[in-house]
Amino acid sequence: MKLLRIADIEKCVGCSICMYACSRKNTRDPRIGYGRSAILAVSLSGFERGSAVIFCHACKEPPCAQVCPTNALKPRKKGGVIYSEKHCIGCKNCIEACRINAIFEREDGKISVCIHCGYCADFCPHGVLEVVEI
Amino acid sequence: MNVLTINLTDYTYEIERRDDLAEWLGGTGIAVQLMKENVKKDCDPLSPENVIVFAVGPFTLAYPYASKTVAMFKSPLTENLGESHAGGRSAAAIASAGYRAIVIKGKSEKPIYLVIDNEKVEFKDARSLVGIRSSIILGRIIAENEGGRGRRSIMRIGFGGQRLVRFACVTTETYRHFGRLGLGAVFGSKNLLGLVVKGIKTFKPVDPMSYRKTYEEILRMAIESDAMKKYYLLGTPVNVLPLSELKALPVKNLTETELDVEDISGESLAEHSLGRRIACSHCPTACIHIAALREEYERERYFYKTLMISYDYELIYALGSMIGVNKREDLLKLIHKVETYGLDAISTGVCLAWATEAYKRGLITENETLIPLEFGNAENYLKAIDHIVYQPNDFYKSLAQGAEKASEIYGGKEFAMCFGKNEMPGYNTGYASYIGLIIGLRHSHLDNAGYSIDQKFKRLEPEELVDALVKEEWWRQVLSSLVVCFFARGIYTKDLVLKALKPLGIEMSEEDLEELGRKIYFEKLKLKKMMGFDINKVRIPERVFEVETPHGKLSKDYFERALNYYKENYYKKV
């Protein structure tokens, strides 16, 4: 099983290329933009203080899955969640429940959450992200 | 494509579908059309009748390096067409909110900032933000008030824009600027302190398979090819030492071309000061070089503040060599001052350089300048920049309108280094640079890169040189309509542009693309002329003919031949 994790957060330059990759990852329905992304590149209260990325770090007991009323989010075996889009009713309880703010609202009212496919890591130009087997 | 029009006078907005503009792609192409539709051509640039257009293009969000937004407005500095490009997250945010362009008209009665959140526009009370002197602080306050972190852009002015300095800029994401030509003053005149844009819209490519393939090809080229090397390593300051060796780096208001610039070179800044690099949205290069300046408190030992200061070639020229400043710390302090006030760095430096020479020659005295101005004296320049913003007397009131205006009043026009009333960039490289500044529609080195033609050291006849400059400017109209960063022009060749347009559903031939560039250029020239531009009134400062360049001393005959040819073959066409 794969896990996307931070290799070195201090190397992040805030280019957002991971966000574009995540929105593009679906081969049948790649999206132009970052509105489908499950990873977010932010500045740290302004770029003078640097930048960082936020995404699901695959916690062992995911509160987002616990508060999901339709089981659209289910705990993944070794941490994190599996997301079933068709069961999601867009209640946003999961967004509230995640303490690291790693679940994102989409334009269609549903959510984006990292499924640890590692697609974005292939595009990070500066070695911020890595994929490991767990 | 959707265009959002906001009227600040009555606090209304409307979203219109404008597929009729599709032939102009986006960016510069549609901005010219929207300006034509909306601006009263002879308006006072600081009146409510001026309009601001922001435009992005079909490549925005779709491909790497498509990070720029084009802003168009009537310039309070040149009093004709103003155009300025900035990156950061501005373009991505505008496109993600669902717009190809945003038009801002009118004037708010009270100070406000705007929040554009997808289809919704909010007019937010900003009375309590008036008087905040630093654009960095203003940005931070707005950031804390508004959501959308990571998917938004926060454009704002500094105190320079609030005080209507005619070369004030609009800053986005702390370090990127709609610089040159005074968009910040236009914001200020409209009581508009900032503009937040956020959105989460995505778009479907017409051909998903080839879209992904083309995307990956472009990104691979960006990372592996040499095309971006110059910007990747030392950034634009890589040019400081070579241009200085060529005698092409202007020194002390271009009275000289020699100065020890070792300490303010790209190499020295990288070795001693570079603290971080950051990137615009969708840019793998991260050319934004940020220096860390550690300063001890004035009266307390072992207390330090660390300022993070973004530097580039043009700033090293304008706030360094052009005013005789060649110590790294001095330079960084000046850059920081200009950054916090939200002033255009090139115009500020050139204005100070002119004022210093005018003071030295006795055209003005300490009655005007309030402090003795002296090349290399950074302490006094820091104070002079305060004066430009606060404008405590008539002299600084005029200097805040640019070096052209100040020299009209106090004399010294022959060494007021402006072209088309816009202060010159740092390229004393030869004929192409200067002629390029005269005929370039923004009077900017980025219009046609004359400095680059000069450095190829091929002897060109004046007619050939003009043709080369205009041809480059035509192609750049295409790049700035797509809109891609000019730094990536080595990657976005005609072939690649055509290939990348296809998966987005735009089929064009090479001829179509070239014709489009030509058409946009002439549309823009026509608009500029309607707004009051007259090439015959563009003044060439005598200094240009007095100083050595890498091509020797420049001859007036050459300029005359070039400009006559330009007028006959291009300028008079519309």
XYZ file of C-alpha atoms in Angstrom:
708
model
C 0.000 0.000 0.000
C 1.269 3.443 -0.936
C 1.588 6.472 1.284
C 2.240 10.025 0.138
C 4.285 11.904 2.646
C 6.451 14.949 3.104
C 10.103 14.448 2.232
C 11.155 17.971 3.204
C 8.523 20.650 3.797
C 11.127 23.426 3.954
C 11.853 22.901 0.259
C 8.360 23.919 -0.811
C 8.372 27.019 -3.060
C 4.582 27.243 -3.291
C 4.395 26.553 -7.039
C 1.145 24.571 -6.697
C 2.204 22.118 -9.409
C 1.053 19.295 -7.097
C -2.422 20.841 -7.022
C -2.673 20.957 -10.791
C -1.416 17.369 -10.989
C -4.024 16.168 -8.509
C -6.836 17.799 -10.480
C -5.475 16.221 -13.660
C -4.881 12.727 -12.301
C -8.112 11.075 -13.451
C -7.247 9.705 -16.908
C -10.852 9.712 -18.079
C -11.697 13.111 -16.647
C -8.585 15.212 -16.142
C -9.459 18.723 -15.038
C -7.721 21.947 -15.946
C -7.181 23.953 -12.767
C -6.771 23.077 -9.105
C -10.385 22.957 -7.944
C -10.352 19.151 -7.754
C -7.127 18.983 -5.807
C -6.750 17.080 -2.558
C -3.492 18.854 -1.776
C -3.155 22.558 -1.058
C -0.073 24.765 -1.404
C -0.220 27.713 0.974
C 1.965 30.591 2.021
C 2.710 30.854 5.708
C 0.872 34.061 6.503
C 2.454 35.648 3.450
C 5.219 34.337 1.191
C 7.863 36.212 3.201
C 7.509 33.378 5.689
C 7.694 30.629 3.118
C 5.219 28.070 1.930
C 3.990 24.566 2.613
C 1.602 21.899 1.366
C -1.372 20.476 3.243
C -2.822 17.027 2.533
C -4.166 13.982 4.374
C -1.389 12.350 6.363
C -3.302 9.101 6.669
C -4.106 9.163 10.353
C -4.859 5.803 11.910
C -8.248 6.723 13.358
C -9.704 9.174 10.824
C -12.408 11.394 12.386
C -13.595 12.348 8.903
C -14.759 8.780 8.298
C -16.372 8.660 11.712
C -18.590 11.679 11.006
C -19.488 10.686 7.443
C -23.228 9.855 7.497
C -23.216 7.832 4.272
C -19.976 5.897 4.542
C -18.620 7.779 1.543
C -15.429 7.963 3.585
C -14.218 4.676 5.018
C -11.018 4.074 6.954
C -8.232 2.642 4.821
C -6.411 -0.375 6.193
C -3.133 1.260 7.090
C -4.380 4.772 7.743
C -6.256 7.435 5.814
C -9.537 6.962 3.990
C -11.132 5.543 0.901
C -13.559 7.971 -0.725
C -16.612 6.888 -2.645
C -17.746 9.922 -4.568
C -21.127 8.534 -5.505
C -22.109 8.129 -1.862
C -21.026 11.627 -0.854
C -23.946 13.980 -0.176
C -21.765 17.049 0.347
C -22.584 17.578 4.038
C -19.019 18.800 4.755
C -18.943 17.180 8.200
C -15.583 15.666 7.243
C -14.140 19.107 6.448
C -15.085 20.240 9.960
C -13.712 17.093 11.553
C -10.224 17.188 10.024
C -7.908 19.072 12.350
C -5.256 19.622 9.719
C -7.771 21.008 7.207
C -6.810 18.446 4.603
C -10.239 17.891 3.093
C -11.305 20.345 0.443
C -14.615 21.455 -0.953
C -15.141 21.080 -4.681
C -17.169 23.219 -7.009
C -19.830 20.496 -7.358
C -20.337 20.463 -3.574
C -18.514 17.162 -3.044
C -15.054 16.878 -1.539
C -11.457 16.104 -2.454
C -9.311 14.054 -0.111
C -5.920 12.515 -0.751
C -6.088 8.813 -1.662
C -2.299 8.476 -1.586
C -1.950 7.537 -5.236
C 1.292 9.519 -5.399
C 0.562 11.085 -8.815
C 1.438 14.588 -7.576
C 4.830 13.526 -6.211
C 5.978 12.709 -9.754
C 5.538 16.355 -10.672
C 6.962 18.115 -7.612
C 10.036 19.879 -9.013
C 11.808 20.315 -5.694
C 11.585 17.048 -3.766
C 8.997 18.134 -1.207
C 6.865 15.012 -1.619
C 7.657 11.317 -1.637
C 5.754 8.066 -1.947
C 6.610 5.138 0.302
C 5.262 1.605 0.643
C 3.610 0.850 3.972
C -15.649 33.203 -21.977
C -16.972 35.177 -19.023
C -16.212 38.802 -18.283
C -16.990 40.271 -14.882
C -17.667 44.009 -14.810
C -17.662 45.789 -11.477
C -18.899 49.321 -11.013
C -17.451 50.912 -7.893
C -19.639 54.017 -8.141
C -22.923 52.225 -7.525
C -21.517 48.997 -6.055
C -22.945 46.736 -8.731
C -21.528 43.985 -10.888
C -22.514 41.851 -13.818
C -21.213 38.705 -15.467
C -21.442 38.521 -19.220
C -20.684 35.701 -21.606
C -18.473 37.166 -24.290
C -17.756 34.435 -26.795
C -17.483 37.178 -29.398
C -14.039 37.965 -27.935
C -12.734 34.428 -28.564
C -10.740 35.444 -31.648
C -8.502 37.553 -29.356
C -7.681 34.521 -27.138
C -7.266 36.362 -23.832
C -4.778 38.584 -21.988
C -3.550 41.535 -24.017
C -5.778 40.606 -26.961
C -9.053 40.902 -25.065
C -7.827 43.609 -22.688
C -7.370 45.963 -25.642
C -10.933 45.270 -26.800
C -12.386 45.736 -23.327
C -10.473 48.987 -22.856
C -11.799 50.214 -26.184
C -15.347 49.447 -25.093
C -15.130 50.924 -21.637
C -12.659 53.772 -21.270
C -13.304 57.386 -22.128
C -10.188 57.930 -24.224
C -9.409 61.477 -23.096
C -10.204 60.970 -19.407
C -7.987 62.041 -16.543
C -6.268 58.758 -15.513
C -6.981 59.490 -11.852
C -10.659 60.237 -12.410
C -13.582 57.797 -12.000
C -13.753 57.593 -15.790
C -10.591 55.511 -15.972
C -11.109 51.734 -16.051
C -8.952 48.799 -15.063
C -8.995 45.558 -17.013
C -7.443 42.336 -15.727
C -7.247 39.520 -18.265
C -5.984 35.942 -18.386
C -5.865 33.517 -21.288
C -6.603 30.016 -22.582
C -3.317 28.655 -21.196
C -4.019 29.956 -17.682
C -4.564 26.940 -15.372
C -3.898 24.621 -18.321
C -0.097 24.686 -18.631
C 3.070 25.471 -16.652
C 4.368 29.060 -16.851
C 0.929 30.427 -17.728
C 1.096 32.405 -14.533
C 0.629 35.988 -15.653
C -2.282 38.375 -15.579
C -2.405 41.335 -17.940
C -3.638 44.615 -16.478
C -4.674 47.479 -18.749
C -5.649 51.001 -17.747
C -4.951 54.597 -18.647
C -1.561 55.367 -17.150
C -1.290 58.341 -14.799
C 2.457 58.396 -15.557
C 2.366 58.562 -19.373
C -1.261 59.666 -19.714
C -1.898 57.145 -22.421
C -2.376 53.378 -22.562
C -0.933 51.537 -19.592
C -0.272 47.812 -19.542
C 1.378 45.808 -16.823
C 1.798 42.076 -16.194
C 2.106 40.258 -12.879
C 2.279 36.686 -11.735
C 1.908 35.295 -8.249
C -1.434 33.568 -8.009
C -3.374 36.320 -9.735
C -3.970 34.590 -13.056
C -4.806 31.200 -11.550
C -7.259 32.806 -9.135
C -9.052 34.844 -11.815
C -9.427 31.787 -14.063
C -10.505 29.565 -11.145
C -13.188 32.118 -10.258
C -14.476 31.553 -13.787
C -13.356 34.673 -15.609
C -11.255 35.458 -18.653
C -11.357 39.129 -17.698
C -12.429 41.525 -14.972
C -13.303 45.156 -15.687
C -13.363 47.663 -12.834
C -15.052 51.019 -13.419
C -16.048 54.101 -11.467
C -14.958 55.189 -8.013
C -16.087 54.121 -4.575
C -17.227 56.950 -2.332
C -15.384 55.445 0.646
C -12.253 53.260 0.784
C -13.016 49.619 0.086
C -11.461 46.380 -0.972
C -13.143 43.914 -3.280
C -13.603 40.191 -2.787
C -14.427 38.183 -5.878
C -15.435 34.683 -4.807
C -16.560 32.701 -7.847
C -19.870 34.335 -8.941
C -20.092 36.620 -5.925
C -18.529 40.070 -5.511
C -18.356 41.784 -2.138
C -17.520 45.427 -1.547
C -15.776 45.497 1.825
C -15.406 48.542 4.008
C -11.725 49.491 4.188
C -11.938 52.794 6.043
C -9.996 51.390 8.963
C -7.216 50.250 6.611
C -6.483 53.712 5.228
C -3.069 54.976 6.237
C -1.484 51.547 6.660
C 1.913 52.290 5.199
C 3.119 48.838 4.233
C 1.624 46.782 1.450
C 2.938 43.688 3.266
C 0.920 44.490 6.394
C -2.148 45.432 4.396
C -1.898 42.109 2.566
C -1.586 40.219 5.825
C -4.656 41.913 7.330
C -6.757 41.152 4.272
C -5.433 37.566 4.277
C -6.550 37.085 7.852
C -10.014 38.481 7.142
C -10.695 36.397 4.080
C -10.851 32.647 3.463
C -9.649 30.704 0.467
C -6.024 30.206 1.496
C -3.895 28.668 -1.253
C -6.556 29.249 -3.892
C -6.688 33.000 -3.858
C -4.760 36.068 -4.888
C -4.536 39.209 -2.792
C -3.715 42.272 -4.846
C -3.236 45.462 -2.904
C -1.622 48.845 -2.982
C 0.805 50.305 -0.470
C 0.959 53.822 0.879
C 2.438 54.977 -2.454
C -0.810 54.090 -4.203
C -2.893 55.675 -1.447
C -0.871 58.880 -1.860
C -1.366 58.712 -5.656
C 2.321 58.485 -6.552
C 1.998 58.159 -10.302
C 4.354 55.207 -10.496
C 2.848 53.261 -7.601
C 2.305 49.580 -8.283
C -0.201 46.932 -7.277
C 1.410 44.103 -5.353
C 0.231 40.515 -5.277
C 1.435 37.626 -3.100
C 3.915 39.920 -1.303
C 6.559 39.929 -4.016
C 4.945 40.153 -7.450
C 3.907 43.444 -8.971
C 1.792 45.080 -11.566
C 4.655 47.518 -11.833
C 5.440 50.326 -14.249
C 2.957 52.957 -15.384
C 1.103 53.514 -12.113
C -1.739 51.017 -11.687
C -1.373 51.555 -7.908
C -2.310 55.219 -8.278
C -5.339 54.263 -10.374
C -6.419 51.902 -7.566
C -5.848 54.712 -5.052
C -7.859 57.202 -7.104
C -10.788 54.790 -7.065
C -10.575 54.348 -3.281
C -9.769 50.712 -4.005
C -7.165 49.401 -1.560
C -7.167 45.779 -2.582
C -8.688 43.031 -4.640
C -9.057 39.454 -3.451
C -9.903 36.839 -6.067
C -10.670 33.241 -5.240
C -12.310 30.320 -6.953
C -12.380 26.558 -7.359
C -13.674 26.097 -10.874
C -12.096 23.499 -13.135
C -12.378 23.031 -16.879
C -12.470 19.991 -19.142
C -10.014 19.724 -22.004
C -11.575 18.882 -25.362
C -9.078 16.051 -25.797
C -8.122 14.657 -22.360
C -5.485 12.217 -23.619
C -3.467 14.657 -25.669
C -3.918 17.339 -23.013
C -2.160 15.229 -20.417
C 0.529 14.220 -22.862
C 1.236 17.783 -23.988
C 1.250 18.989 -20.391
C 3.855 16.451 -19.387
C 5.981 17.283 -22.397
C 6.003 20.982 -21.498
C 6.825 20.346 -17.869
C 9.633 17.983 -18.825
C 11.079 20.571 -21.192
C 10.835 23.168 -18.450
C 12.774 21.061 -16.012
C 15.277 19.429 -18.346
C 16.040 21.925 -21.096
C 18.444 24.838 -20.948
C 15.742 27.343 -21.873
C 15.075 28.293 -18.259
C 18.629 27.984 -16.850
C 19.220 31.712 -16.684
C 16.249 32.170 -14.380
C 16.734 28.934 -12.546
C 20.115 29.545 -11.000
C 20.958 33.103 -10.018
C 17.734 34.532 -11.445
C 17.722 37.743 -13.487
C 20.631 39.208 -11.410
C 22.892 36.852 -13.356
C 23.076 39.802 -15.781
C 24.644 42.298 -13.384
C 28.322 41.383 -13.855
C 28.262 40.666 -17.605
C 26.321 43.844 -18.388
C 28.600 45.848 -16.153
C 31.648 44.455 -17.969
C 30.080 45.411 -21.286
C 29.528 48.969 -19.968
C 25.818 48.366 -20.433
C 24.804 48.756 -16.792
C 23.816 52.399 -16.212
C 25.704 54.021 -13.339
C 24.893 57.289 -11.526
C 22.124 58.471 -13.807
C 24.090 57.146 -16.754
C 26.868 59.673 -16.254
C 29.110 56.627 -16.089
C 29.114 52.967 -16.910
C 31.717 51.866 -14.401
C 31.116 50.959 -10.805
C 32.335 48.155 -8.597
C 29.188 46.049 -8.524
C 30.741 42.872 -7.148
C 28.840 43.135 -3.850
C 25.438 43.637 -5.519
C 25.943 41.006 -8.228
C 23.709 37.968 -8.592
C 26.604 35.806 -7.434
C 27.209 37.815 -4.277
C 23.519 38.083 -3.398
C 23.098 34.331 -3.846
C 26.172 33.513 -1.803
C 25.624 35.891 1.090
C 21.949 36.794 1.242
C 19.691 34.384 -0.630
C 17.350 32.971 1.991
C 14.553 31.385 0.042
C 13.078 30.901 -3.381
C 9.400 30.997 -4.198
C 7.325 30.471 -7.306
C 4.314 31.877 -9.055
C 1.417 29.465 -9.403
C 2.247 26.746 -11.946
C 5.927 27.633 -12.299
C 8.594 24.965 -11.707
C 11.430 27.507 -12.019
C 10.744 29.555 -8.887
C 12.684 32.576 -10.123
C 11.633 34.739 -7.174
C 14.860 35.148 -5.222
C 14.420 36.371 -1.680
C 17.263 37.715 0.393
C 17.322 37.464 4.172
C 18.605 40.674 5.738
C 19.471 40.343 9.399
C 19.610 43.645 11.236
C 20.338 44.326 14.871
C 17.953 46.650 16.727
C 19.335 50.190 16.854
C 19.560 50.433 20.636
C 19.457 46.885 21.934
C 22.171 44.305 21.545
C 21.386 40.731 20.534
C 17.965 41.627 19.289
C 17.604 40.982 15.586
C 14.961 41.378 12.957
C 15.134 39.413 9.731
C 13.621 40.980 6.652
C 12.862 38.861 3.599
C 13.466 40.958 0.498
C 12.814 39.965 -3.093
C 15.477 41.096 -5.579
C 15.835 41.122 -9.349
C 18.111 42.611 -11.968
C 16.030 45.737 -12.513
C 16.036 46.573 -8.807
C 19.775 46.129 -8.556
C 20.130 48.564 -11.442
C 17.549 51.153 -10.365
C 18.145 51.191 -6.615
C 21.788 50.211 -6.947
C 24.077 51.195 -9.808
C 21.830 53.961 -11.189
C 22.089 55.843 -7.886
C 25.650 54.752 -7.147
C 24.693 52.338 -4.382
C 26.963 49.308 -4.475
C 26.758 47.821 -0.990
C 24.484 44.832 -0.665
C 22.879 45.858 2.634
C 22.191 49.376 1.411
C 20.611 48.022 -1.735
C 18.405 45.587 0.177
C 17.187 48.301 2.542
C 16.205 50.491 -0.393
C 14.406 47.609 -2.104
C 12.527 46.862 1.107
C 11.443 50.474 1.454
C 10.123 50.577 -2.101
C 8.423 47.199 -1.619
C 6.548 48.234 1.494
C 5.369 51.507 -0.070
C 4.304 49.684 -3.215
C 6.265 51.841 -5.647
C 7.664 50.857 -9.011
C 11.351 50.278 -8.290
C 12.660 51.326 -11.714
C 10.769 54.627 -11.727
C 11.733 55.367 -8.117
C 15.433 54.785 -8.782
C 15.482 56.790 -12.000
C 13.625 59.683 -10.327
C 16.189 59.693 -7.502
C 19.029 59.545 -10.027
C 17.672 62.531 -11.933
C 17.107 64.468 -8.684
C 20.664 63.746 -7.533
C 22.185 65.066 -10.739
C 19.874 68.098 -10.771
C 20.938 68.803 -7.174
C 24.603 68.381 -8.036
C 24.255 70.802 -10.933
C 22.426 73.362 -8.789
C 19.104 73.201 -10.645
C 17.562 72.384 -7.298
C 18.841 73.003 -3.771
C 18.229 71.612 -0.328
C 15.163 73.869 -0.214
C 13.655 71.440 -2.676
C 15.282 68.128 -1.767
C 15.205 68.742 2.045
C 18.267 66.507 2.362
C 21.501 66.540 0.378
C 21.243 63.938 -2.350
C 24.458 62.202 -3.218
C 25.180 59.154 -5.368
C 25.847 56.184 -3.118
C 24.306 57.720 0.005
C 21.609 55.169 0.807
C 20.610 56.758 4.127
C 19.513 59.919 2.364
C 17.831 58.011 -0.419
C 15.749 56.155 2.153
C 14.545 59.530 3.421
C 13.971 60.822 -0.107
C 11.706 57.830 -0.825
C 9.652 58.781 2.248
C 9.380 62.274 0.790
C 8.230 60.976 -2.605
C 5.374 59.213 -0.826
C 4.486 61.933 1.711
C 5.156 64.815 -0.729
C 5.915 67.515 1.864
C 6.688 70.231 -0.726
C 6.120 71.171 -4.379
C 9.337 69.494 -5.464
C 8.403 66.070 -4.137
C 4.842 66.550 -5.388
C 6.279 66.859 -8.878
C 8.801 64.039 -8.407
C 5.907 61.793 -7.406
C 4.634 62.399 -10.925
C 7.805 61.029 -12.493
C 11.164 62.329 -13.692
C 9.694 63.676 -16.934
C 7.256 65.919 -15.089
C 9.813 67.070 -12.514
C 12.349 67.935 -15.222
C 9.722 69.964 -17.087
C 9.414 72.150 -14.003
C 12.980 72.226 -12.678
C 15.031 71.658 -15.840
C 17.517 68.910 -16.579
C 15.401 67.234 -19.242
C 18.520 66.187 -21.088
C 19.340 63.827 -18.253
C 15.825 62.822 -17.136
C 16.085 59.231 -18.298
C 12.552 58.609 -19.532
C 11.148 57.341 -22.800
C 7.523 58.106 -23.524
C 7.479 59.526 -19.956
C 8.346 56.102 -18.533
C 11.612 55.823 -16.603
C 14.188 53.669 -18.390
C 15.126 50.107 -17.461
C 18.738 49.071 -16.910
C 19.991 48.399 -20.399
C 22.516 50.793 -21.891
C 23.210 48.093 -24.451
C 22.924 50.107 -27.661
C 20.518 51.165 -30.397
C 17.979 48.366 -30.103
C 17.489 48.937 -26.391
C 16.760 52.662 -26.718
C 14.846 52.543 -29.967
C 12.892 49.639 -28.502
C 11.916 51.803 -25.533
C 10.714 54.593 -27.819
C 8.596 52.462 -30.115
C 7.563 49.723 -27.670
C 3.915 50.213 -26.831
C 4.608 50.095 -23.090
C 8.023 51.809 -23.372
C 9.303 48.760 -21.548
C 12.277 46.503 -22.205
C 9.769 43.644 -22.150
C 7.933 44.927 -25.227
C 10.575 43.848 -27.702
C 13.750 42.926 -25.789
C 15.986 45.370 -27.639
C 18.702 44.657 -25.088
C 18.874 41.121 -26.382
C 19.223 42.205 -30.026
C 22.055 44.544 -28.975
C 23.901 41.735 -27.264
C 23.979 39.615 -30.400
C 26.444 42.210 -31.745
C 25.310 41.909 -35.295
C 25.521 45.173 -37.151
C 21.970 45.946 -38.259
C 20.790 48.736 -40.494
C 18.220 50.965 -38.719
C 15.415 49.549 -40.878
C 16.387 45.948 -40.093
C 16.585 46.766 -36.429
C 13.100 48.307 -36.351
C 11.673 45.324 -38.237
C 13.274 42.942 -35.739
C 11.918 44.885 -32.761
C 8.392 45.112 -34.112
C 8.365 41.464 -35.154
C 9.339 40.480 -31.630
C 6.630 42.726 -30.211
C 4.059 41.065 -32.501
C 4.997 37.629 -31.208
C 4.886 38.859 -27.636
C 1.284 39.952 -28.182
C 0.490 36.265 -28.756
C 2.402 35.156 -25.642
C 0.693 37.799 -23.513
C -2.708 36.789 -24.859
C -2.252 33.105 -23.982
C -0.993 34.325 -21.250
C 2.467 32.848 -20.583
C 5.377 34.352 -18.675
C 7.858 35.976 -21.071
C 10.656 34.216 -19.209
C 9.318 30.987 -20.721
C 9.401 32.303 -24.263
C 12.231 29.883 -25.068
C 9.894 26.993 -24.359
C 6.712 28.328 -25.927
C 7.786 28.296 -29.553
C 5.138 28.678 -32.272
C 5.018 24.919 -32.787
C 4.508 24.226 -29.131
C 1.835 26.913 -28.772
C -0.144 25.401 -31.669
C 0.226 21.932 -30.225
C -0.854 23.060 -26.761
C -3.896 24.936 -28.092
C -5.299 21.817 -29.784
C -6.373 19.784 -26.731
C -8.136 22.937 -25.529
C -10.213 22.945 -28.706
C -8.444 25.791 -30.482
C -7.185 24.924 -33.959
C -4.901 27.496 -35.519
C -2.153 27.535 -38.119
C 1.219 29.200 -37.773
C 0.028 31.949 -40.117
C -3.107 32.487 -38.009
C -0.980 32.907 -34.928
C 1.376 35.376 -36.574
C -1.515 37.328 -38.022
C -3.166 37.478 -34.603
C -0.015 38.949 -33.035
C 0.121 41.570 -35.762
C -3.565 42.399 -35.365
C -3.365 42.791 -31.598
C -0.310 45.019 -31.970
C -2.080 47.379 -34.357
C -5.275 47.382 -32.285
C -3.188 48.373 -29.288
C -1.284 51.044 -31.194
C -4.579 52.481 -32.452
C -5.991 52.599 -28.933
C -2.792 54.189 -27.618
C -2.967 56.889 -30.267
C -6.639 57.524 -29.496
C -5.666 57.974 -25.865
C -3.301 60.759 -26.803
C 0.010 59.158 -27.708
C 2.089 60.943 -30.329
C 5.402 59.379 -31.338
C 6.608 62.761 -32.579
C 6.459 64.065 -29.038
C 8.638 61.332 -27.568
C 11.767 62.969 -26.265
C 15.168 61.294 -26.373
C 17.328 62.438 -23.439
C 20.641 63.848 -24.700
C 22.511 61.671 -22.226
C 21.887 58.665 -24.465
C 24.218 60.166 -27.069
C 26.905 61.190 -24.590
C 27.623 57.901 -22.880
C 29.646 54.935 -24.138
C 27.668 51.806 -24.932
C 28.868 48.363 -26.012
C 28.195 49.667 -29.537
C 30.278 52.816 -28.940
C 28.674 56.242 -28.807
C 25.267 56.229 -30.438
C 24.589 58.421 -33.445
C 21.551 60.650 -33.810
C 21.361 59.855 -37.519
C 20.796 56.218 -36.778
C 17.913 57.070 -34.437
C 16.407 59.407 -37.002
C 16.534 56.840 -39.780
C 15.095 54.160 -37.517
C 12.269 56.335 -36.253
C 11.372 57.653 -39.704
C 11.206 54.109 -40.964
C 9.079 53.067 -37.995
C 6.654 55.931 -38.501
C 6.213 55.270 -42.218
C 5.923 51.501 -42.009
C 4.145 50.889 -38.735
C 2.992 53.927 -36.802
C 1.061 55.493 -39.669
C -0.687 52.228 -40.567
C -3.462 52.832 -38.087
